[in-house]
C-alpha cells in the first residue's frame, strides 16, 4: 500500500513540474528555454533593456541577434533558428511572409522611426541637406541599400532630390546603421544617415545631429514584427511577444526615440 501511495505522489510531483515549464512562470525549472529574436540593429539598446526586465521573472532566456534587416532575412531563409523577427522595413517582412516563413496572424506594425542626418563635430556647421553635393561634404556614410533599410530610405531621398549621380563618389557603405554612426564618430565619413533612435546615441564630443529628413522623400519607416511559423519555441516566443506590447516595453521604446504604433 505504501508503495502505491509513493508512486502516486511521484506522479503528482512530476505533473506539477511540467505545469511550471512555461516561459512566463516565476518558479524555478530544471531546464531553461531559449527564445531567439532576430531584430534590426537600430533596436539594440531598447530591446536589450526590455529583455533584461522580462528575464527577471521568466524561466526562459531571450537571445537577440542584431543586424541589417535584409541580412537577417537571408539568415532566416538560410535556415538560421528564429522565433521572432522584428524588421526595420515592411519589404523585408513581406519577403518572409510571401515565402511562408512567418505566422501571418501574429504580424503587426510595432514601431515607427525617423531618418536623420548626422555629421562629425568638425563638420556640424557646414553639413546640411542642401550642402551634400557641395565641396563642404567629402564623404557620406549610408547603410547598404540592399540589406539595410536605412540605406534604402537614404537612396530614395537622393533619388527624390535628384542628386544621386552627384553623390556617387562620396558614398561610403556600411553593414548597418550602427556602423554608419561609428563611421561618423570616428571621422571615417563627414556625415551619414541613421535613424533618429541611433542619432540620439551619438557622442556629442565627436558628432552632431544636423536635421531630420523630410519624410515625404522616402517610404514610411515602419517596424513590423511577427512570430515565425516554425518557431522552435513557439509558446515561449508568444509570451515574450506579448511582453513587447506592455506599457513597460512601450515606454522603453519611446525613451529611445521610437514612436509606438
GROMACS .gro file of C-alpha atoms in nm:
model
  261
    1UNK     CA    1   0.000   0.000   0.000
    2UNK     CA    2   0.285   0.238   0.089
    3UNK     CA    3   0.447   0.164  -0.247
    4UNK     CA    4   0.128   0.259  -0.433
    5UNK     CA    5   0.100   0.587  -0.240
    6UNK     CA    6   0.467   0.665  -0.312
    7UNK     CA    7   0.417   0.610  -0.684
    8UNK     CA    8   0.105   0.829  -0.684
    9UNK     CA    9   0.287   1.110  -0.507
   10UNK     CA   10   0.572   1.086  -0.757
   11UNK     CA   11   0.331   1.119  -1.047
   12UNK     CA   12   0.165   1.425  -0.891
   13UNK     CA   13   0.504   1.585  -0.836
   14UNK     CA   14   0.610   1.515  -1.196
   15UNK     CA   15   0.289   1.665  -1.336
   16UNK     CA   16   0.334   1.973  -1.116
   17UNK     CA   17   0.684   2.027  -1.250
   18UNK     CA   18   0.559   2.003  -1.609
   19UNK     CA   19   0.298   2.269  -1.537
   20UNK     CA   20   0.570   2.513  -1.437
   21UNK     CA   21   0.777   2.494  -1.755
   22UNK     CA   22   0.613   2.795  -1.927
   23UNK     CA   23   0.841   3.088  -2.011
   24UNK     CA   24   0.637   3.333  -1.807
   25UNK     CA   25   0.643   3.130  -1.483
   26UNK     CA   26   0.820   3.274  -1.181
   27UNK     CA   27   0.902   2.926  -1.042
   28UNK     CA   28   1.242   2.764  -1.099
   29UNK     CA   29   1.257   2.492  -1.365
   30UNK     CA   30   1.512   2.225  -1.437
   31UNK     CA   31   1.561   2.334  -1.797
   32UNK     CA   32   1.568   2.685  -1.942
   33UNK     CA   33   1.404   2.757  -2.276
   34UNK     CA   34   1.591   2.981  -2.522
   35UNK     CA   35   1.389   3.215  -2.743
   36UNK     CA   36   1.580   3.356  -3.041
   37UNK     CA   37   1.491   3.706  -3.160
   38UNK     CA   38   1.637   3.843  -3.483
   39UNK     CA   39   1.597   4.221  -3.488
   40UNK     CA   40   1.706   4.529  -3.680
   41UNK     CA   41   2.032   4.678  -3.548
   42UNK     CA   42   1.859   5.004  -3.456
   43UNK     CA   43   1.661   4.816  -3.189
   44UNK     CA   44   1.971   4.705  -2.996
   45UNK     CA   45   1.959   4.932  -2.690
   46UNK     CA   46   1.582   4.940  -2.644
   47UNK     CA   47   1.536   4.566  -2.691
   48UNK     CA   48   1.829   4.479  -2.463
   49UNK     CA   49   1.666   4.681  -2.184
   50UNK     CA   50   1.327   4.519  -2.241
   51UNK     CA   51   1.482   4.171  -2.241
   52UNK     CA   52   1.666   4.237  -1.915
   53UNK     CA   53   1.340   4.333  -1.745
   54UNK     CA   54   1.148   4.039  -1.891
   55UNK     CA   55   1.407   3.782  -1.784
   56UNK     CA   56   1.377   3.887  -1.418
   57UNK     CA   57   1.052   3.690  -1.383
   58UNK     CA   58   1.073   3.446  -1.673
   59UNK     CA   59   1.213   3.097  -1.690
   60UNK     CA   60   1.339   3.140  -2.042
   61UNK     CA   61   1.636   3.317  -2.194
   62UNK     CA   62   1.583   3.567  -2.475
   63UNK     CA   63   1.876   3.561  -2.717
   64UNK     CA   64   1.877   3.855  -2.959
   65UNK     CA   65   2.080   3.888  -3.276
   66UNK     CA   66   2.104   4.232  -3.437
   67UNK     CA   67   2.193   4.318  -3.796
   68UNK     CA   68   2.058   4.486  -4.106
   69UNK     CA   69   1.704   4.359  -4.172
   70UNK     CA   70   1.800   4.228  -4.515
   71UNK     CA   71   2.089   4.029  -4.371
   72UNK     CA   72   1.854   3.878  -4.111
   73UNK     CA   73   1.608   3.775  -4.382
   74UNK     CA   74   1.890   3.596  -4.563
   75UNK     CA   75   1.984   3.417  -4.240
   76UNK     CA   76   1.626   3.302  -4.184
   77UNK     CA   77   1.589   3.185  -4.543
   78UNK     CA   78   1.918   3.002  -4.499
   79UNK     CA   79   1.782   2.804  -4.205
   80UNK     CA   80   1.901   3.007  -3.905
   81UNK     CA   81   1.690   2.938  -3.593
   82UNK     CA   82   1.445   3.219  -3.519
   83UNK     CA   83   1.135   3.254  -3.303
   84UNK     CA   84   1.059   3.625  -3.350
   85UNK     CA   85   1.164   3.863  -3.626
   86UNK     CA   86   1.148   4.241  -3.596
   87UNK     CA   87   1.232   4.429  -3.914
   88UNK     CA   88   1.301   4.794  -3.989
   89UNK     CA   89   1.127   4.755  -4.323
   90UNK     CA   90   0.789   4.625  -4.436
   91UNK     CA   91   0.951   4.495  -4.754
   92UNK     CA   92   1.174   4.255  -4.562
   93UNK     CA   93   0.882   4.120  -4.362
   94UNK     CA   94   0.678   4.092  -4.683
   95UNK     CA   95   0.954   3.877  -4.831
   96UNK     CA   96   0.936   3.633  -4.540
   97UNK     CA   97   0.558   3.629  -4.542
   98UNK     CA   98   0.549   3.553  -4.914
   99UNK     CA   99   0.796   3.272  -4.852
  100UNK     CA  100   0.575   3.122  -4.583
  101UNK     CA  101   0.822   3.179  -4.300
  102UNK     CA  102   0.609   3.381  -4.057
  103UNK     CA  103   0.280   3.323  -3.880
  104UNK     CA  104   0.083   3.592  -4.064
  105UNK     CA  105  -0.177   3.615  -3.787
  106UNK     CA  106   0.090   3.742  -3.547
  107UNK     CA  107   0.231   4.007  -3.782
  108UNK     CA  108   0.184   4.365  -3.670
  109UNK     CA  109   0.341   4.706  -3.727
  110UNK     CA  110   0.503   4.776  -3.392
  111UNK     CA  111   0.706   5.098  -3.423
  112UNK     CA  112   0.797   5.391  -3.647
  113UNK     CA  113   1.120   5.589  -3.676
  114UNK     CA  114   1.272   5.894  -3.845
  115UNK     CA  115   1.565   5.923  -4.087
  116UNK     CA  116   1.822   6.170  -3.954
  117UNK     CA  117   2.134   6.336  -4.094
  118UNK     CA  118   2.436   6.342  -3.859
  119UNK     CA  119   2.789   6.476  -3.902
  120UNK     CA  120   3.129   6.482  -3.738
  121UNK     CA  121   3.173   6.754  -3.479
  122UNK     CA  122   3.413   6.935  -3.715
  123UNK     CA  123   3.154   6.947  -3.993
  124UNK     CA  124   2.845   7.034  -3.790
  125UNK     CA  125   2.833   7.394  -3.912
  126UNK     CA  126   2.884   7.313  -4.280
  127UNK     CA  127   2.674   6.998  -4.334
  128UNK     CA  128   2.308   7.035  -4.436
  129UNK     CA  129   2.079   6.850  -4.672
  130UNK     CA  130   2.147   7.125  -4.925
  131UNK     CA  131   2.527   7.103  -4.890
  132UNK     CA  132   2.557   6.731  -4.966
  133UNK     CA  133   2.653   6.796  -5.327
  134UNK     CA  134   2.900   7.075  -5.244
  135UNK     CA  135   3.268   7.069  -5.153
  136UNK     CA  136   3.167   7.107  -4.788
  137UNK     CA  137   3.094   6.734  -4.781
  138UNK     CA  138   3.356   6.482  -4.889
  139UNK     CA  139   3.211   6.152  -4.770
  140UNK     CA  140   2.860   6.034  -4.677
  141UNK     CA  141   2.801   5.710  -4.486
  142UNK     CA  142   2.484   5.512  -4.556
  143UNK     CA  143   2.379   5.153  -4.499
  144UNK     CA  144   2.396   4.906  -4.785
  145UNK     CA  145   2.062   4.970  -4.963
  146UNK     CA  146   2.015   4.602  -5.046
  147UNK     CA  147   2.033   4.483  -4.687
  148UNK     CA  148   1.994   4.791  -4.463
  149UNK     CA  149   1.653   4.964  -4.473
  150UNK     CA  150   1.803   5.295  -4.358
  151UNK     CA  151   2.032   5.281  -4.659
  152UNK     CA  152   1.736   5.214  -4.885
  153UNK     CA  153   1.550   5.511  -4.739
  154UNK     CA  154   1.857   5.733  -4.787
  155UNK     CA  155   1.882   5.623  -5.150
  156UNK     CA  156   1.518   5.716  -5.201
  157UNK     CA  157   1.593   6.060  -5.058
  158UNK     CA  158   1.881   6.111  -5.300
  159UNK     CA  159   1.667   5.998  -5.592
  160UNK     CA  160   1.379   6.225  -5.497
  161UNK     CA  161   1.617   6.519  -5.451
  162UNK     CA  162   1.765   6.427  -5.792
  163UNK     CA  163   2.120   6.427  -5.656
  164UNK     CA  164   2.209   6.056  -5.678
  165UNK     CA  165   2.459   6.097  -5.962
  166UNK     CA  166   2.630   6.386  -5.785
  167UNK     CA  167   2.687   6.176  -5.473
  168UNK     CA  168   2.818   5.856  -5.633
  169UNK     CA  169   3.183   5.920  -5.546
  170UNK     CA  170   3.103   6.039  -5.194
  171UNK     CA  171   2.909   5.741  -5.063
  172UNK     CA  172   3.065   5.506  -4.808
  173UNK     CA  173   2.855   5.194  -4.748
  174UNK     CA  174   2.816   5.030  -4.407
  175UNK     CA  175   2.674   4.696  -4.289
  176UNK     CA  176   2.408   4.859  -4.067
  177UNK     CA  177   2.307   5.189  -3.907
  178UNK     CA  178   2.532   5.137  -3.605
  179UNK     CA  179   2.827   5.109  -3.841
  180UNK     CA  180   2.720   5.438  -4.005
  181UNK     CA  181   2.713   5.601  -3.661
  182UNK     CA  182   3.062   5.467  -3.592
  183UNK     CA  183   3.196   5.591  -3.927
  184UNK     CA  184   3.082   5.944  -3.842
  185UNK     CA  185   3.204   5.940  -3.483
  186UNK     CA  186   3.549   5.816  -3.590
  187UNK     CA  187   3.572   6.067  -3.876
  188UNK     CA  188   3.573   5.799  -4.146
  189UNK     CA  189   3.282   5.988  -4.302
  190UNK     CA  190   3.192   6.357  -4.285
  191UNK     CA  191   2.826   6.278  -4.236
  192UNK     CA  192   2.577   5.996  -4.254
  193UNK     CA  193   2.214   5.891  -4.246
  194UNK     CA  194   2.086   5.694  -3.949
  195UNK     CA  195   1.757   5.659  -3.765
  196UNK     CA  196   1.666   5.920  -3.507
  197UNK     CA  197   1.700   5.650  -3.240
  198UNK     CA  198   2.065   5.598  -3.339
  199UNK     CA  199   2.133   5.970  -3.376
  200UNK     CA  200   2.030   6.024  -3.013
  201UNK     CA  201   2.317   5.796  -2.907
  202UNK     CA  202   2.588   6.000  -3.079
  203UNK     CA  203   2.885   6.109  -2.868
  204UNK     CA  204   2.844   6.487  -2.872
  205UNK     CA  205   3.219   6.534  -2.847
  206UNK     CA  206   3.261   6.351  -3.177
  207UNK     CA  207   2.944   6.413  -3.374
  208UNK     CA  208   2.626   6.615  -3.405
  209UNK     CA  209   2.266   6.577  -3.511
  210UNK     CA  210   2.207   6.802  -3.812
  211UNK     CA  211   1.841   6.755  -3.904
  212UNK     CA  212   1.559   6.510  -3.956
  213UNK     CA  213   1.492   6.426  -4.319
  214UNK     CA  214   1.163   6.530  -4.478
  215UNK     CA  215   0.955   6.211  -4.454
  216UNK     CA  216   0.791   6.281  -4.790
  217UNK     CA  217   1.125   6.200  -4.956
  218UNK     CA  218   1.117   5.831  -4.862
  219UNK     CA  219   0.885   5.543  -4.779
  220UNK     CA  220   0.733   5.536  -4.428
  221UNK     CA  221   0.976   5.388  -4.174
  222UNK     CA  222   0.776   5.114  -4.005
  223UNK     CA  223   0.896   4.824  -3.790
  224UNK     CA  224   0.680   4.512  -3.838
  225UNK     CA  225   0.718   4.214  -3.605
  226UNK     CA  226   0.600   3.853  -3.623
  227UNK     CA  227   0.643   3.510  -3.473
  228UNK     CA  228   0.788   3.255  -3.713
  229UNK     CA  229   0.557   2.985  -3.849
  230UNK     CA  230   0.807   2.715  -3.748
  231UNK     CA  231   0.929   2.887  -3.430
  232UNK     CA  232   1.137   2.635  -3.230
  233UNK     CA  233   0.991   2.777  -2.905
  234UNK     CA  234   0.651   2.898  -3.020
  235UNK     CA  235   0.479   2.906  -2.679
  236UNK     CA  236   0.761   3.090  -2.502
  237UNK     CA  237   0.802   3.321  -2.800
  238UNK     CA  238   0.434   3.415  -2.777
  239UNK     CA  239   0.478   3.507  -2.411
  240UNK     CA  240   0.771   3.740  -2.485
  241UNK     CA  241   0.588   3.878  -2.788
  242UNK     CA  242   0.303   3.979  -2.557
  243UNK     CA  243   0.555   4.147  -2.324
  244UNK     CA  244   0.679   4.361  -2.614
  245UNK     CA  245   0.334   4.518  -2.619
  246UNK     CA  246   0.311   4.603  -2.250
  247UNK     CA  247   0.322   4.958  -2.117
  248UNK     CA  248   0.674   4.896  -1.984
  249UNK     CA  249   0.805   4.795  -2.328
  250UNK     CA  250   0.629   5.084  -2.497
  251UNK     CA  251   0.786   5.332  -2.254
  252UNK     CA  252   1.132   5.190  -2.322
  253UNK     CA  253   1.085   5.214  -2.698
  254UNK     CA  254   0.969   5.575  -2.665
  255UNK     CA  255   1.262   5.657  -2.436
  256UNK     CA  256   1.499   5.557  -2.714
  257UNK     CA  257   1.319   5.770  -2.972
  258UNK     CA  258   1.077   5.527  -3.135
  259UNK     CA  259   0.710   5.603  -3.185
  260UNK     CA  260   0.481   5.318  -3.084
  261UNK     CA  261   0.207   5.221  -3.328
   0.00000   0.00000   0.00000
